[in-house]
PDB file of C-alpha atoms in Angstrom:
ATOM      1  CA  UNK A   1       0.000   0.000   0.000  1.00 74.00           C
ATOM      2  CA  UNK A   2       1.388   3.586  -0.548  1.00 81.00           C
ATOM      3  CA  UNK A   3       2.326   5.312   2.378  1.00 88.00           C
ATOM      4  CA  UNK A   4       4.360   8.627   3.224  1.00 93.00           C
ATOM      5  CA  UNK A   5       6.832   8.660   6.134  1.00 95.00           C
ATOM      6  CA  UNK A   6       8.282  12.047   7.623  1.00 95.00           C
ATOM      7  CA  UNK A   7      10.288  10.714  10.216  1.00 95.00           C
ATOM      8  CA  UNK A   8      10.931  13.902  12.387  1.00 95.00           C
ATOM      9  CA  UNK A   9       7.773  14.868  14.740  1.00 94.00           C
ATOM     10  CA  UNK A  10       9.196  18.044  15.762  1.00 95.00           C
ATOM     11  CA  UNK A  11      12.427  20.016  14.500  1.00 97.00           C
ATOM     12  CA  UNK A  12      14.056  23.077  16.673  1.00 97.00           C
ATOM     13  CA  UNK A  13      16.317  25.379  14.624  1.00 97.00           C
ATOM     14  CA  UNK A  14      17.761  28.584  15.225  1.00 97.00           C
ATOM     15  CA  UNK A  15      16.670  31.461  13.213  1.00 97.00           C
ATOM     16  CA  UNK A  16      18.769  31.688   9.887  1.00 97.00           C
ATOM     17  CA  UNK A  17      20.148  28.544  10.282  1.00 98.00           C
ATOM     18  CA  UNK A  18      19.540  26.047   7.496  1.00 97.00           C
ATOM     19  CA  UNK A  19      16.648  23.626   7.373  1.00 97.00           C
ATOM     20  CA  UNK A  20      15.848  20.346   5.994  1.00 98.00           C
ATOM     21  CA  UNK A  21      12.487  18.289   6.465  1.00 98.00           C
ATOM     22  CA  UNK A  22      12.453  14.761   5.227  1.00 98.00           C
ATOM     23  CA  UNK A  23       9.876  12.356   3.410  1.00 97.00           C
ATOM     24  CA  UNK A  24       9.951   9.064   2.685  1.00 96.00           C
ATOM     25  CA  UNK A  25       7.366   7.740   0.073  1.00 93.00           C
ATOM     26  CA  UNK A  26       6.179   3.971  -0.570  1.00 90.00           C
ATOM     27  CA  UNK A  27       4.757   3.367  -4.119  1.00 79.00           C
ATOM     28  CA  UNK A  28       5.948   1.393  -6.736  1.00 71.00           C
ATOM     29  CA  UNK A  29       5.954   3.651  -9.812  1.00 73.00           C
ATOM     30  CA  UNK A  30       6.502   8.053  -9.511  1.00 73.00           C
ATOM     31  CA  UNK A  31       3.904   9.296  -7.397  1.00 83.00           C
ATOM     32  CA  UNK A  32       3.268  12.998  -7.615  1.00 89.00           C
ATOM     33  CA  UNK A  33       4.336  14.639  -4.667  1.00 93.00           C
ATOM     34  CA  UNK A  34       3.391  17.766  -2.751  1.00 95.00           C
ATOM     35  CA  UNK A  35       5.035  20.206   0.598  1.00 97.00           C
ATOM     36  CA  UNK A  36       2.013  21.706   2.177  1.00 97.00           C
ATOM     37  CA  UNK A  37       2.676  24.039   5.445  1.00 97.00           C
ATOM     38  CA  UNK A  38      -0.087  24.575   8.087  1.00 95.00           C
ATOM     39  CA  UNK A  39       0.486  27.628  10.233  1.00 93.00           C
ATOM     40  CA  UNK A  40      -1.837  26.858  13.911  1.00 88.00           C
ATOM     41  CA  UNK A  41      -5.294  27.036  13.444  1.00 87.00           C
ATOM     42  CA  UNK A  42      -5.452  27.301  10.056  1.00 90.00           C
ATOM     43  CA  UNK A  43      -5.984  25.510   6.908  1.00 92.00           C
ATOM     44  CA  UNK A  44      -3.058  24.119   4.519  1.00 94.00           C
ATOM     45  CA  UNK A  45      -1.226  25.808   1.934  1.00 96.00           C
ATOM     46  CA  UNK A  46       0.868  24.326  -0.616  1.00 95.00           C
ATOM     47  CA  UNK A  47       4.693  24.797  -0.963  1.00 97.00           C
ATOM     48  CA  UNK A  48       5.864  23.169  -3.806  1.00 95.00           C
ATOM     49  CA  UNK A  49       4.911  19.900  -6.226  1.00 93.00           C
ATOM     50  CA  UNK A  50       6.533  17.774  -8.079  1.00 92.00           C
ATOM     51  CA  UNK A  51       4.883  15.788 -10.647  1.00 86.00           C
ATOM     52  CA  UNK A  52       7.951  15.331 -13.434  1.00 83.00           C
ATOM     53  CA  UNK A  53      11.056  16.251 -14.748  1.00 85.00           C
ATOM     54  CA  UNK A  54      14.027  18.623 -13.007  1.00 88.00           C
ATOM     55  CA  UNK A  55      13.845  17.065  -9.701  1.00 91.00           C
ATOM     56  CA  UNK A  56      15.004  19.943  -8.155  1.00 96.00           C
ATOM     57  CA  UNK A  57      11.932  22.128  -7.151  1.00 96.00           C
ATOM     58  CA  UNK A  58      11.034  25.471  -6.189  1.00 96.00           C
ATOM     59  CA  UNK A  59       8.458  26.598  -3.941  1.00 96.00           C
ATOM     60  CA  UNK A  60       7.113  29.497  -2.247  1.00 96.00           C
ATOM     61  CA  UNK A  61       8.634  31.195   0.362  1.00 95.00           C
ATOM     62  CA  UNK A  62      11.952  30.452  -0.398  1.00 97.00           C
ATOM     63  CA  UNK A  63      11.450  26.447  -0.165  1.00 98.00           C
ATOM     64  CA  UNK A  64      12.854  24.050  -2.276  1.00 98.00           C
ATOM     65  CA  UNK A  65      12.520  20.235  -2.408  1.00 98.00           C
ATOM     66  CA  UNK A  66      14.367  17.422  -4.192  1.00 97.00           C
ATOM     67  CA  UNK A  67      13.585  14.372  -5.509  1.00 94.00           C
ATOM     68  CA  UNK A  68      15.340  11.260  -5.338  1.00 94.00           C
ATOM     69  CA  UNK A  69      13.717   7.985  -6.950  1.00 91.00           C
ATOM     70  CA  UNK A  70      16.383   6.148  -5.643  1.00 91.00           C
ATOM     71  CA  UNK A  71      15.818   6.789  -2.235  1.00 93.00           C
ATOM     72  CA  UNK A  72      12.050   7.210  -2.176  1.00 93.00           C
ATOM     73  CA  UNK A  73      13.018  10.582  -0.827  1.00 95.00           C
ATOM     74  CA  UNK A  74      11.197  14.114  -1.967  1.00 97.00           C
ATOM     75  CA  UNK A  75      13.274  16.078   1.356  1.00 98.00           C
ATOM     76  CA  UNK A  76      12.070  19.625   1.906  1.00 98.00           C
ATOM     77  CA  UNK A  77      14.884  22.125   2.236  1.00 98.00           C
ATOM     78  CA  UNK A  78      15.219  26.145   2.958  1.00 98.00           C
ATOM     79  CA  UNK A  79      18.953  27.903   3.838  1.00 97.00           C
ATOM     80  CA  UNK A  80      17.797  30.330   6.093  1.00 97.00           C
ATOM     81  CA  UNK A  81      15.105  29.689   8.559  1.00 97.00           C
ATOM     82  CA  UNK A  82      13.021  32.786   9.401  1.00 96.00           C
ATOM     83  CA  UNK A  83      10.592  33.456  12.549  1.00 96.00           C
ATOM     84  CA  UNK A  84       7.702  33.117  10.874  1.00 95.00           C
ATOM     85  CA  UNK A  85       8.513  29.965   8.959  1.00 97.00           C
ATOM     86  CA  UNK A  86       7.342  28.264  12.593  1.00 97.00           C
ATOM     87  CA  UNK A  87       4.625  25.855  11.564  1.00 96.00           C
ATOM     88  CA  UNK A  88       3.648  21.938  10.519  1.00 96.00           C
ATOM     89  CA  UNK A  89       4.489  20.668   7.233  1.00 97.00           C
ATOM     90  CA  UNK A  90       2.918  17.911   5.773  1.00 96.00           C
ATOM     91  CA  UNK A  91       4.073  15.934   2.496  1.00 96.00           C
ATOM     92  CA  UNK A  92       1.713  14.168   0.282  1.00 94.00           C
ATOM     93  CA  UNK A  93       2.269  11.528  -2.415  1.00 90.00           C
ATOM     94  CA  UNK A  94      -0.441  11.281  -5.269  1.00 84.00           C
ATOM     95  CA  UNK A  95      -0.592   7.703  -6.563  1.00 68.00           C
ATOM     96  CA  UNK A  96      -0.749   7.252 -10.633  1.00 62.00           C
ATOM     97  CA  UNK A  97      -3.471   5.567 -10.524  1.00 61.00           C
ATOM     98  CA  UNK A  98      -6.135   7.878  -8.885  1.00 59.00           C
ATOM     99  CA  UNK A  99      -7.331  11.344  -9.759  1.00 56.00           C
ATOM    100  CA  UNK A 100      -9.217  11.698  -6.437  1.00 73.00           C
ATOM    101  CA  UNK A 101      -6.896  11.217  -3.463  1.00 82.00           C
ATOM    102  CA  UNK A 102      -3.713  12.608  -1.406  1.00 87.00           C
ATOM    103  CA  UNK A 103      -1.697  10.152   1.293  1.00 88.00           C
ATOM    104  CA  UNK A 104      -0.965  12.774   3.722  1.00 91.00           C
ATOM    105  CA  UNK A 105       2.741  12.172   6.308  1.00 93.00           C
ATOM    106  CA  UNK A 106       1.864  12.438   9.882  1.00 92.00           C
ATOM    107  CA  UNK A 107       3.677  15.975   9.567  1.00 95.00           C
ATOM    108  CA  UNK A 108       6.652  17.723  11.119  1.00 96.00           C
ATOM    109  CA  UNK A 109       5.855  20.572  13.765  1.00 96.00           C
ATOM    110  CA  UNK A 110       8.887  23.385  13.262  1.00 97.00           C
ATOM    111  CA  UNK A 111      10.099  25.479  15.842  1.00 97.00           C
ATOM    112  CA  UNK A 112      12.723  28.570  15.149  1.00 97.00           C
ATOM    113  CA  UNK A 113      14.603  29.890  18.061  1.00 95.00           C
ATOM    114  CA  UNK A 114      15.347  33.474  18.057  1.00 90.00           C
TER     115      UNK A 114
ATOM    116  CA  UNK B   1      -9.634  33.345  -8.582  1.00 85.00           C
ATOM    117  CA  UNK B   2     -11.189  30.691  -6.810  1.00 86.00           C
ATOM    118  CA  UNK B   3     -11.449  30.599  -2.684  1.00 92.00           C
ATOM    119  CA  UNK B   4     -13.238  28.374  -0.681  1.00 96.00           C
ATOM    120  CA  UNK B   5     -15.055  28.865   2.545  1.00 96.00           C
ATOM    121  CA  UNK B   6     -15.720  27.096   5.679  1.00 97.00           C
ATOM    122  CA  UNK B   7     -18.062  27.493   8.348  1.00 95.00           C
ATOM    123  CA  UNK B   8     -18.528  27.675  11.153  1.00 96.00           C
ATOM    124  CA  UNK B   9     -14.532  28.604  12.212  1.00 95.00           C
ATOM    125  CA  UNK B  10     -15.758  27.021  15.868  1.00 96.00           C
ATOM    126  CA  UNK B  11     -17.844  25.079  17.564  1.00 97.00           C
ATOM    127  CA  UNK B  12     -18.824  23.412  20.870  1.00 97.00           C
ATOM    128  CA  UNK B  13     -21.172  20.904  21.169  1.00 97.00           C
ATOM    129  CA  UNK B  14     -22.983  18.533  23.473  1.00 98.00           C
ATOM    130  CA  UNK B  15     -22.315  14.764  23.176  1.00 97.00           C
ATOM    131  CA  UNK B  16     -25.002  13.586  21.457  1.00 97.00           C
ATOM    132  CA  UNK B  17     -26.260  16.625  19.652  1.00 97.00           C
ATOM    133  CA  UNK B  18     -26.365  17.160  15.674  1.00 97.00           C
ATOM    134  CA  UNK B  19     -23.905  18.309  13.445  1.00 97.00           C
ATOM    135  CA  UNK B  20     -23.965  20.203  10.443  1.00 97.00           C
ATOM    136  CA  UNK B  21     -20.386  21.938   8.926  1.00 98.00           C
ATOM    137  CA  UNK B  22     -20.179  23.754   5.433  1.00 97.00           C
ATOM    138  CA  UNK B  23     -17.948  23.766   2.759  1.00 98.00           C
ATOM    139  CA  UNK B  24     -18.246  25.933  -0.149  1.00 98.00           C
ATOM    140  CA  UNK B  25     -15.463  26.560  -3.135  1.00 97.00           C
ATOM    141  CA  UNK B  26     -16.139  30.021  -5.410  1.00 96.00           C
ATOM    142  CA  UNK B  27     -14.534  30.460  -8.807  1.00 93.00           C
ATOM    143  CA  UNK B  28     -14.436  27.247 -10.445  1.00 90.00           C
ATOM    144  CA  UNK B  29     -17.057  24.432 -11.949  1.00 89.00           C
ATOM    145  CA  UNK B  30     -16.893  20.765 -11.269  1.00 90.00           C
ATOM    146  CA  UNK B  31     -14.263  20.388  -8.214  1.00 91.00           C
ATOM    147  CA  UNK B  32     -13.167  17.180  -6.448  1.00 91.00           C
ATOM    148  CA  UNK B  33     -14.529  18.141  -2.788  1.00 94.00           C
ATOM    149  CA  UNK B  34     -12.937  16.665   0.446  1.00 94.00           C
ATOM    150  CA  UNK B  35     -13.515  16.086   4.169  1.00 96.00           C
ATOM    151  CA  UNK B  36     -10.408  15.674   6.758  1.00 95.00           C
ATOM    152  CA  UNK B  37     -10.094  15.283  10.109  1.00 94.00           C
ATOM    153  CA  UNK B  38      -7.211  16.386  11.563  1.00 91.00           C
ATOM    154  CA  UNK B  39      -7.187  15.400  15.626  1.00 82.00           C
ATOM    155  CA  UNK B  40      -4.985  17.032  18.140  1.00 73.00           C
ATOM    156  CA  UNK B  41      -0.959  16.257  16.979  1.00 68.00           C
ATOM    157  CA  UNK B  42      -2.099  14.067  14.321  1.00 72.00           C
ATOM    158  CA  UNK B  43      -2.316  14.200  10.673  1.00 82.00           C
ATOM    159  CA  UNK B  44      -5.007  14.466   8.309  1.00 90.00           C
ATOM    160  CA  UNK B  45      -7.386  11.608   8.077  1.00 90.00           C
ATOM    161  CA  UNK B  46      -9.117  11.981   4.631  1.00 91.00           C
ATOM    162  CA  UNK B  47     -13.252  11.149   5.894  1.00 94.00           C
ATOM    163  CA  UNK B  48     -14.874  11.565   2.532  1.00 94.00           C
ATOM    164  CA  UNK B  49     -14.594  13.020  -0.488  1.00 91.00           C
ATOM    165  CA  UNK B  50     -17.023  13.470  -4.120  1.00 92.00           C
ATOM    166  CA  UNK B  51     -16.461  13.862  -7.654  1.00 88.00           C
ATOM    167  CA  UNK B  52     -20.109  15.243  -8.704  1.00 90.00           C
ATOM    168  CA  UNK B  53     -23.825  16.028  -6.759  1.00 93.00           C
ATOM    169  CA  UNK B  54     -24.748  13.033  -5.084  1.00 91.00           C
ATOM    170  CA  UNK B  55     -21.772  11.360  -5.552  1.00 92.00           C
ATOM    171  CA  UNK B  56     -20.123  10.374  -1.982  1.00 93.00           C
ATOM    172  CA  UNK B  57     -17.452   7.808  -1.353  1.00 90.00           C
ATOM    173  CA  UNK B  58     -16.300   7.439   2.497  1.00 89.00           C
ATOM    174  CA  UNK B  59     -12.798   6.692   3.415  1.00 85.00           C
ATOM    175  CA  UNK B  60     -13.459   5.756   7.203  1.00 82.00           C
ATOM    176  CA  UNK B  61     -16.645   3.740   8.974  1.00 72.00           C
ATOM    177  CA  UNK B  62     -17.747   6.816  11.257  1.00 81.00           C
ATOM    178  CA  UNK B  63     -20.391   8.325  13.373  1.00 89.00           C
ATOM    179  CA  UNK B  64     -20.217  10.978  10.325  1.00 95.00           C
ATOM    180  CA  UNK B  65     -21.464  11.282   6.875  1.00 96.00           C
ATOM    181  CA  UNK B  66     -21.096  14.030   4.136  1.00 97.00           C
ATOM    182  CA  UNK B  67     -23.404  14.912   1.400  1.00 97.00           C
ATOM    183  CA  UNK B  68     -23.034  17.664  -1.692  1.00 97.00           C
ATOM    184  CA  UNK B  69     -26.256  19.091  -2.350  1.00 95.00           C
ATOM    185  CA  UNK B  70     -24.761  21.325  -5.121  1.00 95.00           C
ATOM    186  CA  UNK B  71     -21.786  21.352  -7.795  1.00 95.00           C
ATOM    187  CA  UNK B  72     -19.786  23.590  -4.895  1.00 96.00           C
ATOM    188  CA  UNK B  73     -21.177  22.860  -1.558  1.00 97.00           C
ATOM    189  CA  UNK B  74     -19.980  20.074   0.695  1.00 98.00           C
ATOM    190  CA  UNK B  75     -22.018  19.307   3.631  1.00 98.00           C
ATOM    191  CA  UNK B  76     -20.325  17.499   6.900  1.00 97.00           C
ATOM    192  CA  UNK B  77     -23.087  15.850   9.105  1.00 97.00           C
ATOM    193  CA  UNK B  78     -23.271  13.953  12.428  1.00 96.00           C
ATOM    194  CA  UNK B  79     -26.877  13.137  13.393  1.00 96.00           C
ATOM    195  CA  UNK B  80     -25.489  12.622  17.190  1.00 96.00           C
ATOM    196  CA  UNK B  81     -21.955  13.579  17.855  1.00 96.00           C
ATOM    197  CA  UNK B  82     -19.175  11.532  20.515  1.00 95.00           C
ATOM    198  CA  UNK B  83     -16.670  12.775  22.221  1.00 94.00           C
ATOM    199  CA  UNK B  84     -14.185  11.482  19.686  1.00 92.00           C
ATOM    200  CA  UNK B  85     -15.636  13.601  17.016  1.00 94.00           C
ATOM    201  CA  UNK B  86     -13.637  16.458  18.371  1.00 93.00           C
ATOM    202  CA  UNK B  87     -11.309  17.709  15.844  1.00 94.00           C
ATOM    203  CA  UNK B  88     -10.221  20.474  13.456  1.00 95.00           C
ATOM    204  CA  UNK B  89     -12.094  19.804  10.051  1.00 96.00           C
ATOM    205  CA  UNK B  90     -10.759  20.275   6.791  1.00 96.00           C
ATOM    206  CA  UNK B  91     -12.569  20.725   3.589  1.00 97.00           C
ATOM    207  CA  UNK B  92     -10.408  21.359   0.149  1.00 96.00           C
ATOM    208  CA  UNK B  93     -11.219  21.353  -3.299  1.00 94.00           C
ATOM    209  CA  UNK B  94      -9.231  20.247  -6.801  1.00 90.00           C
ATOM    210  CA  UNK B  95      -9.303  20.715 -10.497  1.00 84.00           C
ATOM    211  CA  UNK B  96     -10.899  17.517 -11.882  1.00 73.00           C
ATOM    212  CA  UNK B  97      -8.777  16.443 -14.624  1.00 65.00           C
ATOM    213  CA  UNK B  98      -8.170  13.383 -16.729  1.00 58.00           C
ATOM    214  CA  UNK B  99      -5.260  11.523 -15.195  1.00 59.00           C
ATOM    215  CA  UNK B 100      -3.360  11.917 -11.905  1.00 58.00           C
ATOM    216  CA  UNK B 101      -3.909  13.370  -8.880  1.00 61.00           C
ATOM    217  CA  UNK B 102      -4.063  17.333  -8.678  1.00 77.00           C
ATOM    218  CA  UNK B 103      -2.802  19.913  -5.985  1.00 87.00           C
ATOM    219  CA  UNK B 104      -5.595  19.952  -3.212  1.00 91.00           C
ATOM    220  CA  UNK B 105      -6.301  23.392  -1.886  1.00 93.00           C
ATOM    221  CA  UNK B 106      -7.676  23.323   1.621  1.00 96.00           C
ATOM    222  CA  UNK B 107     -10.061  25.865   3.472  1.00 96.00           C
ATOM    223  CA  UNK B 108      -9.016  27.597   6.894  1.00 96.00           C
ATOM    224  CA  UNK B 109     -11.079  24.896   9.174  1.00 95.00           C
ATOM    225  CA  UNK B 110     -13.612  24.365  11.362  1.00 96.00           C
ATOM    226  CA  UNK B 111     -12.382  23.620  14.958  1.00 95.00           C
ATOM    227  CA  UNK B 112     -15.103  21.861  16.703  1.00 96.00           C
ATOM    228  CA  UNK B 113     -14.912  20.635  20.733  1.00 96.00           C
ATOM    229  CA  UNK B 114     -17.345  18.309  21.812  1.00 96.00           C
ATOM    230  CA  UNK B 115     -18.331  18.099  25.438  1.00 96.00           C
TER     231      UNK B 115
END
């Protein structure tokens, strides 16, 4: 079954420090795959997607994320953490083979120290 | 440019009472509508979700159900809520196209406590 694994339930990092987030995907073809960022009480906002092609990709807010098929990897990265960049991001894989749903990670809460 | 709406933002309810949340998208014909749950430190648990009027397919066996009345209105029901219900509630929308999944774009969430 496909899954999506983001290992890290919290990460601490110090304002302008660098940041990466991983995700771990289980599917046995290229899913498309998604960064979404939830700040508290709100709803979810996309980063980034990747669905084919340069697997380097850009996102809002100064996020990137890179793909690697041969680690089942699509990490999330950003070199300079700001204050307001505190929030939980989710990844998402989109299986091939259905137009209706999103497997959602169990998300990683960030915290930036001043 | 399309936007979707939730409401209520909040709500507290008895155990037991009825349930009735909103969902409606603005800008755009035909969406893929969804229902998440997303419970305290947890993730998002994907409850339901509907490619046309009528049409309903649920993810989970629950104490809820969901039904969309109109082409953009998603309706998230409870005839007599439990204490587990308790949750913030997600509704998002997506382009309907012919292959593949498409970027999901959520609403700002009701929060509802149940007592």
């Amino acid at each position: 079954a496909q899954s999506v694994t983001q290992p890290d339930i919290h990460i601490t990092v110090s304002e302008g420090a660098s940041l990466e987030l991983r995700c771990n995907y289980s599917y046995g073809a290229t899913p498309y795959l998604f960064w979404y960022v939830q700040s508290p009480g709100q709803g979810l906002q996309l980063l980034l997607k990747y669905f084919s092609g340069d697997t380097l990709v850009q996102g809002i807010k100064g996020f990137e994320a890179e793909f690697k098929r041969s680690q089942s990897s699509f990490n999330l990265r950003k070199p300079s953490v700001h204050w307001s960049d505190a929030a939980e991001y989710f990844c998402a894989v989109g299986p091939m083979d259905s137009s209706y749903k999103l497997i959602f990670g169990s998300g990683t809460r960030l915290l930036v120290r001043p | 440019s399309q936007t979707i709406h939730q409401w209520p933002a909040t709500l507290v309810q008895p155990v037991g009472s009825p349930l009735s949340l909103e969902c409606t998208v603005e800008g755009t014909s035909n969406p893929n509508l969804y229902w998440y749950r997303q419970a305290a430190g947890r993730g998002l648990q994907l409850l339901f979700y509907s490619v046309g009027i009528g049409q309903i397919s649920s993810e989970v066996p629950q104490n809820l159900s969901a039904s969309r009345p109109q082409d953009r209105q998603f309706i998230l029901s409870s005839k007599k809520l439990l204490l587990s219900d308790s949750g913030f509630y997600l509704c998002a929308w997506s382009v309907r196209l012919g292959r593949g999944p498409n970027e999901q774009f959520f609403g700002p969430g009701t929060r509802l406590t149940v007592l």
